[in-house]
Coordinates of C-alpha atoms and ligand atoms in Angstrom, one line a residue:
M10 CA -9.3 47.3 -54.8
Q11 CA -6.5 49.7 -55.5
P12 CA -4.7 51.1 -52.4
V13 CA -5.6 54.7 -51.5
T14 CA -2.4 56.7 -51.3
L15 CA -2.1 60.0 -49.5
S16 CA -1.9 61.8 -52.9
R17 CA -5.1 60.1 -54.1
F18 CA -6.9 60.8 -50.8
L19 CA -6.0 64.5 -50.9
I20 CA -7.0 64.9 -54.6
E21 CA -10.3 63.2 -53.8
Q22 CA -10.8 65.6 -50.9
Q23 CA -9.9 68.5 -53.2
R24 CA -12.7 67.5 -55.6
L25 CA -15.4 67.3 -53.0
P26 CA -18.0 70.1 -53.3
G27 CA -17.1 72.9 -50.8
S28 CA -13.7 71.3 -50.4
S29 CA -11.5 72.3 -47.4
C30 CA -8.5 71.1 -49.4
P31 CA -7.4 73.6 -52.1
A32 CA -4.5 72.5 -54.3
E33 CA -2.0 74.7 -52.4
L34 CA -2.9 73.0 -49.1
R35 CA -2.7 69.6 -50.7
L36 CA 0.8 70.3 -52.0
L37 CA 1.9 71.7 -48.7
I38 CA 0.7 68.5 -46.9
E39 CA 2.4 66.4 -49.4
T40 CA 5.7 68.2 -48.9
V41 CA 5.4 67.8 -45.1
A42 CA 4.6 64.1 -45.5
R43 CA 7.6 63.7 -47.9
T44 CA 9.9 65.4 -45.4
C45 CA 8.6 63.0 -42.7
K46 CA 9.9 60.1 -44.8
A47 CA 13.3 61.8 -44.8
I48 CA 13.2 62.3 -41.1
N49 CA 12.2 58.7 -40.6
H50 CA 15.2 57.7 -42.7
A51 CA 17.6 59.8 -40.6
I52 CA 16.2 58.5 -37.3
S53 CA 16.4 54.9 -38.4
K54 CA 20.2 55.2 -39.1
G55 CA 20.7 55.6 -35.3
A56 CA 24.3 55.0 -34.1
L57 CA 25.3 54.0 -37.6
G58 CA 24.6 57.5 -39.0
D59 CA 26.0 59.5 -36.1
V60 CA 22.6 61.1 -35.5
L61 CA 22.1 60.2 -31.8
G62 CA 23.0 62.3 -28.8
S63 CA 22.9 66.0 -28.0
L64 CA 24.3 69.0 -29.8
G65 CA 25.4 70.7 -26.7
T66 CA 23.1 73.6 -27.3
E67 CA 19.7 74.6 -25.8
N68 CA 16.6 75.7 -27.5
V69 CA 14.6 78.9 -26.6
Q70 CA 12.9 77.0 -23.8
G71 CA 16.2 75.9 -22.2
E72 CA 15.9 72.3 -23.3
V73 CA 18.9 70.4 -24.5
Q74 CA 18.8 70.0 -28.3
K75 CA 19.3 66.6 -29.7
K76 CA 21.2 66.2 -33.0
L77 CA 18.0 64.8 -34.5
D78 CA 16.0 67.9 -33.4
M79 CA 18.1 70.1 -35.6
I80 CA 18.4 67.6 -38.5
A81 CA 14.6 67.3 -38.6
N82 CA 14.1 71.1 -38.2
D83 CA 16.4 71.8 -41.1
L84 CA 14.8 69.1 -43.3
L85 CA 11.4 70.7 -42.7
L86 CA 12.7 74.3 -43.4
D87 CA 14.5 73.3 -46.6
A88 CA 11.7 71.3 -48.1
N89 CA 9.0 73.8 -47.4
E90 CA 10.8 77.1 -48.3
W91 CA 10.7 77.1 -52.0
G92 CA 7.3 75.5 -53.0
G93 CA 5.3 78.8 -53.0
H94 CA 2.6 77.5 -50.5
L95 CA 3.9 79.3 -47.4
A96 CA 4.3 82.8 -46.1
G97 CA 6.4 81.6 -43.1
M98 CA 7.2 78.9 -40.6
A99 CA 7.7 78.6 -36.9
S100 CA 9.3 75.7 -35.0
E101 CA 9.7 74.7 -31.4
E102 CA 13.4 74.6 -32.0
M103 CA 13.8 78.1 -33.3
E104 CA 13.6 81.3 -31.2
T105 CA 12.0 83.4 -33.9
I106 CA 9.8 82.8 -36.9
H107 CA 11.2 81.9 -40.4
P108 CA 9.6 84.1 -43.1
I109 CA 9.9 82.7 -46.6
P110 CA 13.0 84.3 -48.1
N111 CA 12.3 86.9 -50.8
R112 CA 13.9 84.9 -53.5
Y113 CA 11.0 82.4 -53.4
P114 CA 7.3 83.0 -54.2
K115 CA 5.1 83.3 -51.1
G116 CA 1.9 81.5 -50.4
E117 CA -1.1 81.9 -48.1
Y118 CA -0.3 79.4 -45.4
L119 CA 1.8 79.3 -42.2
L120 CA 3.4 76.0 -41.1
L121 CA 4.2 75.4 -37.4
F122 CA 6.0 72.3 -36.2
D123 CA 7.6 70.3 -33.4
P124 CA 10.3 68.6 -35.6
I125 CA 10.9 65.7 -33.1
D126 CA 8.4 65.3 -30.4
G127 CA 9.6 63.2 -27.4
S128 CA 13.2 63.5 -28.6
S129 CA 14.5 62.2 -25.2
N130 CA 13.3 58.9 -26.5
V131 CA 15.4 58.9 -29.6
D132 CA 18.6 57.6 -28.0
V133 CA 16.8 54.7 -26.3
D134 CA 14.9 53.6 -29.5
L135 CA 11.3 54.4 -28.4
S136 CA 8.7 56.0 -30.6
V137 CA 9.1 59.7 -31.4
G138 CA 7.2 61.8 -34.0
T139 CA 6.8 65.1 -35.9
I140 CA 3.8 67.3 -35.1
F141 CA 2.6 70.0 -37.5
S142 CA -0.1 72.6 -37.7
V143 CA -1.2 74.7 -40.7
L144 CA -2.8 78.2 -40.3
R145 CA -3.9 80.7 -43.0
A146 CA -1.6 83.8 -43.1
P147 CA -3.8 86.8 -42.1
E148 CA -4.8 88.9 -45.1
A149 CA -3.1 91.9 -43.5
C150 CA 0.3 90.3 -44.2
A151 CA -0.1 90.3 -48.0
G152 CA 2.8 92.3 -49.5
R153 CA 5.0 92.2 -46.4
D154 CA 7.1 89.7 -44.5
V155 CA 5.2 87.7 -41.9
I156 CA 5.7 88.8 -38.3
E157 CA 5.3 86.8 -35.1
A158 CA 1.9 88.2 -34.4
D159 CA 0.6 86.6 -37.6
F160 CA 1.2 83.2 -36.0
L161 CA -0.7 84.0 -32.8
Q162 CA -4.1 82.5 -33.9
P163 CA -6.3 80.3 -31.8
G164 CA -6.3 76.6 -32.6
R165 CA -9.8 76.6 -34.0
D166 CA -8.4 78.5 -37.0
Q167 CA -6.1 75.7 -38.0
V168 CA -6.8 74.4 -41.5
A169 CA -4.9 71.2 -41.1
A170 CA -2.9 69.4 -38.4
G171 CA -1.2 66.1 -38.0
Y172 CA 1.7 64.0 -36.9
A173 CA 4.1 61.4 -38.2
I174 CA 5.0 58.7 -35.7
Y175 CA 8.3 56.8 -36.1
G176 CA 7.5 53.6 -34.2
P177 CA 7.3 49.9 -35.1
Q178 CA 5.4 51.2 -38.1
T179 CA 5.8 54.7 -39.6
L180 CA 2.5 56.4 -39.7
L181 CA 1.0 59.8 -40.7
V182 CA -2.1 60.9 -39.0
L183 CA -3.9 63.8 -40.6
T184 CA -6.9 66.1 -40.4
I185 CA -8.0 68.8 -42.8
G186 CA -11.1 69.3 -40.7
T187 CA -13.1 66.4 -42.3
G188 CA -12.2 63.6 -39.9
V189 CA -8.9 62.0 -38.9
Y190 CA -7.1 59.6 -41.3
E191 CA -4.1 57.3 -40.8
F192 CA -1.6 56.5 -43.5
T193 CA 1.1 53.8 -43.1
L194 CA 4.4 54.2 -44.9
D195 CA 4.9 51.5 -47.4
R196 CA 8.6 51.3 -47.4
E197 CA 8.9 49.1 -50.5
I198 CA 7.2 51.6 -52.8
G199 CA 7.9 54.7 -50.7
S200 CA 4.3 55.9 -50.4
W201 CA 1.8 56.6 -47.7
R202 CA -1.2 54.3 -47.8
L203 CA -4.5 54.9 -46.1
T204 CA -4.9 52.4 -43.3
D205 CA -7.6 53.8 -41.0
G206 CA -10.2 56.5 -40.9
P207 CA -12.3 58.3 -40.2
M208 CA -10.9 57.5 -36.8
R209 CA -13.1 57.7 -33.7
I210 CA -11.8 57.5 -30.1
P211 CA -13.2 54.4 -28.5
A212 CA -15.2 55.1 -25.3
G213 CA -14.9 53.6 -21.8
T214 CA -11.2 52.5 -22.1
R215 CA -10.3 53.4 -18.5
E216 CA -6.7 54.3 -19.2
F217 CA -4.8 57.4 -18.3
A218 CA -1.4 58.8 -19.4
V219 CA 0.3 61.1 -16.9
N220 CA 3.7 61.6 -15.5
M221 CA 3.1 60.6 -11.9
A222 CA 6.4 62.1 -10.8
R223 CA 4.9 65.6 -11.3
R224 CA 2.1 65.0 -8.8
R225 CA 3.3 67.8 -6.5
Q226 CA 2.5 70.2 -9.3
W227 CA -1.1 69.2 -9.8
S228 CA -4.1 71.2 -8.5
P229 CA -6.0 69.5 -5.7
A230 CA -8.8 68.7 -8.1
T231 CA -6.5 66.9 -10.5
A232 CA -4.7 65.0 -7.7
Q233 CA -8.1 63.9 -6.4
W234 CA -9.3 62.9 -9.8
I235 CA -6.3 60.7 -10.4
E236 CA -6.5 59.3 -6.9
E237 CA -10.1 58.1 -7.5
R238 CA -8.9 56.2 -10.6
L239 CA -6.0 54.7 -8.7
Q240 CA -8.5 53.4 -6.1
G241 CA -10.0 51.3 -9.0
T242 CA -12.8 48.9 -8.0
E243 CA -12.4 50.0 -4.4
G244 CA -13.0 53.7 -5.1
P245 CA -15.8 56.0 -6.4
C246 CA -15.1 55.0 -10.1
G247 CA -15.9 51.4 -9.4
H248 CA -13.5 50.2 -12.1
D249 CA -9.8 49.5 -12.3
Y250 CA -7.8 51.8 -14.5
N251 CA -4.5 51.3 -16.4
M252 CA -1.7 53.8 -16.5
R253 CA 0.5 54.4 -19.6
W254 CA 3.2 57.0 -20.1
T255 CA 5.6 56.9 -23.0
A256 CA 7.1 60.4 -22.5
S257 CA 6.4 61.0 -26.2
M258 CA 3.2 62.8 -26.8
V259 CA 2.7 61.5 -30.3
A260 CA 2.8 57.9 -29.0
D261 CA 0.4 58.6 -26.2
V262 CA -2.0 60.6 -28.4
H263 CA -1.8 57.9 -31.1
R264 CA -2.7 55.2 -28.5
I265 CA -5.7 57.3 -27.4
L266 CA -6.9 57.7 -31.0
K267 CA -6.7 54.0 -31.6
R268 CA -7.6 52.6 -28.2
G269 CA -9.2 55.4 -26.1
G270 CA -8.2 56.9 -22.7
V271 CA -7.0 60.3 -21.6
F272 CA -3.7 62.2 -21.6
L273 CA -2.9 64.8 -19.0
Y274 CA 0.0 67.2 -18.6
P275 CA -1.5 69.7 -16.2
S276 CA 0.1 73.1 -15.7
D277 CA 1.9 73.7 -12.4
H278 CA -0.8 75.1 -10.2
R279 CA 1.8 76.6 -7.8
T280 CA 3.2 78.9 -10.5
P281 CA 0.7 80.6 -12.9
G282 CA 1.6 80.0 -16.5
K283 CA 4.2 77.3 -15.8
A284 CA 3.4 74.3 -18.0
R285 CA 5.3 71.7 -20.1
L286 CA 3.6 71.5 -23.5
R287 CA 3.6 74.2 -26.2
L288 CA 0.3 75.6 -27.3
L289 CA 1.2 76.2 -31.0
Y290 CA 3.3 73.2 -31.8
E291 CA 1.8 70.5 -29.6
A292 CA -1.5 71.3 -27.8
N293 CA -3.3 73.0 -30.8
P294 CA -2.6 70.4 -33.5
M295 CA -3.2 67.5 -31.1
S296 CA -6.5 69.1 -29.9
L297 CA -7.8 69.5 -33.5
L298 CA -7.0 65.8 -34.2
I299 CA -8.7 64.7 -30.9
E300 CA -11.8 66.8 -31.4
Q301 CA -12.1 65.6 -35.0
A302 CA -12.0 62.1 -33.7
G303 CA -14.9 62.8 -31.3
G304 CA -12.8 63.6 -28.2
A305 CA -12.2 66.8 -26.2
A306 CA -9.1 68.9 -25.2
T307 CA -8.9 71.5 -22.5
D308 CA -6.2 73.2 -20.4
G309 CA -8.0 71.7 -17.4
H310 CA -10.8 74.3 -17.6
D311 CA -11.2 75.8 -21.1
R312 CA -11.2 74.4 -24.6
I313 CA -7.6 74.5 -25.8
M314 CA -8.5 75.6 -29.3
D315 CA -10.2 78.8 -27.9
V316 CA -7.0 79.9 -26.1
L317 CA -5.8 83.1 -27.8
P318 CA -2.0 82.7 -27.9
S319 CA 0.1 85.6 -26.6
S320 CA 3.5 84.4 -27.6
L321 CA 5.1 82.0 -30.0
H322 CA 6.5 79.5 -27.4
Q323 CA 3.6 79.8 -24.9
R324 CA 3.0 76.7 -22.8
V325 CA -0.3 75.3 -21.6
G326 CA -1.7 72.6 -19.3
L327 CA -3.3 69.9 -21.4
V328 CA -6.0 67.3 -20.9
L329 CA -7.2 65.4 -23.9
G330 CA -8.8 62.2 -25.0
E331 CA -12.2 60.6 -24.4
K332 CA -14.8 63.4 -24.0
E333 CA -16.4 61.9 -20.8
E334 CA -13.1 61.8 -19.0
V335 CA -12.0 65.3 -20.1
W336 CA -15.3 66.7 -19.0
S337 CA -15.3 64.8 -15.7
L338 CA -12.0 66.4 -14.7
R339 CA -13.2 69.8 -15.8
Q340 CA -16.4 69.4 -13.7
A341 CA -14.4 68.2 -10.7
S342 CA -12.1 71.3 -11.0
Q343 CA -15.1 73.6 -11.4
A344 CA -16.9 72.0 -8.4
L345 CA -13.8 72.6 -6.2
Q346 CA -13.5 76.2 -7.4
S347 CA -17.1 76.9 -6.3
E348 CA -16.5 75.1 -3.0
P349 CA -13.3 76.6 -1.7
Q350 CA -13.6 74.9 1.7
Q351 CA -13.8 71.5 0.1
G352 CA -10.8 72.5 -2.1
A353 CA -8.8 73.5 1.0
K354 CA -9.6 70.1 2.7
I355 CA -8.5 68.2 -0.4
A356 CA -5.3 70.3 -0.7
Q357 CA -4.5 69.6 2.9
A358 CA -5.1 65.8 2.5
A359 CA -3.0 65.8 -0.7
E360 CA -0.2 67.7 1.2
S361 CA -0.2 65.3 4.1
E362 CA 0.1 62.3 1.7
R363 CA 3.3 63.8 0.2
Ligands
LIG6 O1 7.7 67.6 -26.2 C1 7.4 67.4 -24.9 C2 7.4 66.0 -24.4 O2 8.6 65.3 -24.8 C3 6.2 65.2 -24.9 O3 6.3 64.5 -26.1 C4 5.9 64.3 -23.7 O4 4.6 64.0 -23.5 C5 6.5 65.1 -22.5 O5 7.3 66.1 -23.0 C6 7.3 64.2 -21.6 O6 7.5 64.9 -20.5 P1 8.3 64.3 -19.2 O7 9.7 64.4 -19.6 O8 7.9 65.2 -18.1 O9 7.8 62.9 -19.0
LIG7 MN1 7.3 67.9 -28.3

């Protein structure tokens, strides 16, 4: 049987009755996928290409920018500016949005991206990735430049989302709302080939991904929920759990799609609104992929994709993965909220353990 390339997959999706993949979206996804090949090429040069290390600048969130953050950012901007599919772009690495310049035709989509996710891993040769999300530009912006407010749409309105992961293999994982599909980069012929899908998150994996060093920031309910898993066969779960943390969200989410488990980066319960991950560039696209693969994604309480963004670089707490695990943490949090005395007891116990 002939291999199914990304182009063929998308053309076949376009032909389906009631297709969710019009030609413009197909071309946009192909452009992003092509750029990911160029990013992969830049990353793989490593020390030989003078691409490692920091630039000495900070992004809008006060994080040190790596050389590769900006190389990837510029590759994505350059490749997607002129094709006529987009009205504008927004990136984790840029303070403001990037409307398509007037010298180019404008299209009906908005592209949002995290050019290099997990970029602290680049210098130590661990997996990193590119995350992207596609929204429709609101009708109201026809005939004018896009503005920041046009990008502040809930995740449920995404028309496509995906990531490339630059690891032992280079993969592209994509959804256009009809399931999740994985493509592997065939380096010899330079094309993406379908290697998995529709992907379903396996159940009952008993594996969690969390940065344990942030324990003091967790709510009492989250701390207790993790504690119960650490107790393994001797605790209320009755099973041993594994812990994995790559510090690269693409790698952790990819493992969950393939093998199951749950990923948590809770918000800091001591400071309202303080969280690590970005709603528009990280939480929303990953949540669409996870839900499309049968999982769930919340901010600890509410569905991520129902959160109405209030700013471009907004951060959120994030819990995603196997539905049962995500719901069980949500229920535990709700139960504690409705029993404040119990919550206070657990908070006290957690405090005395520190
Ligand atoms: O982009 C943010 C990110 O690098 C994620 O990829 C990753 O999950 C997380 O931050 C790592 O956070 P920490 O440095 O706290 O382990
Ligand atoms: Mn990131």
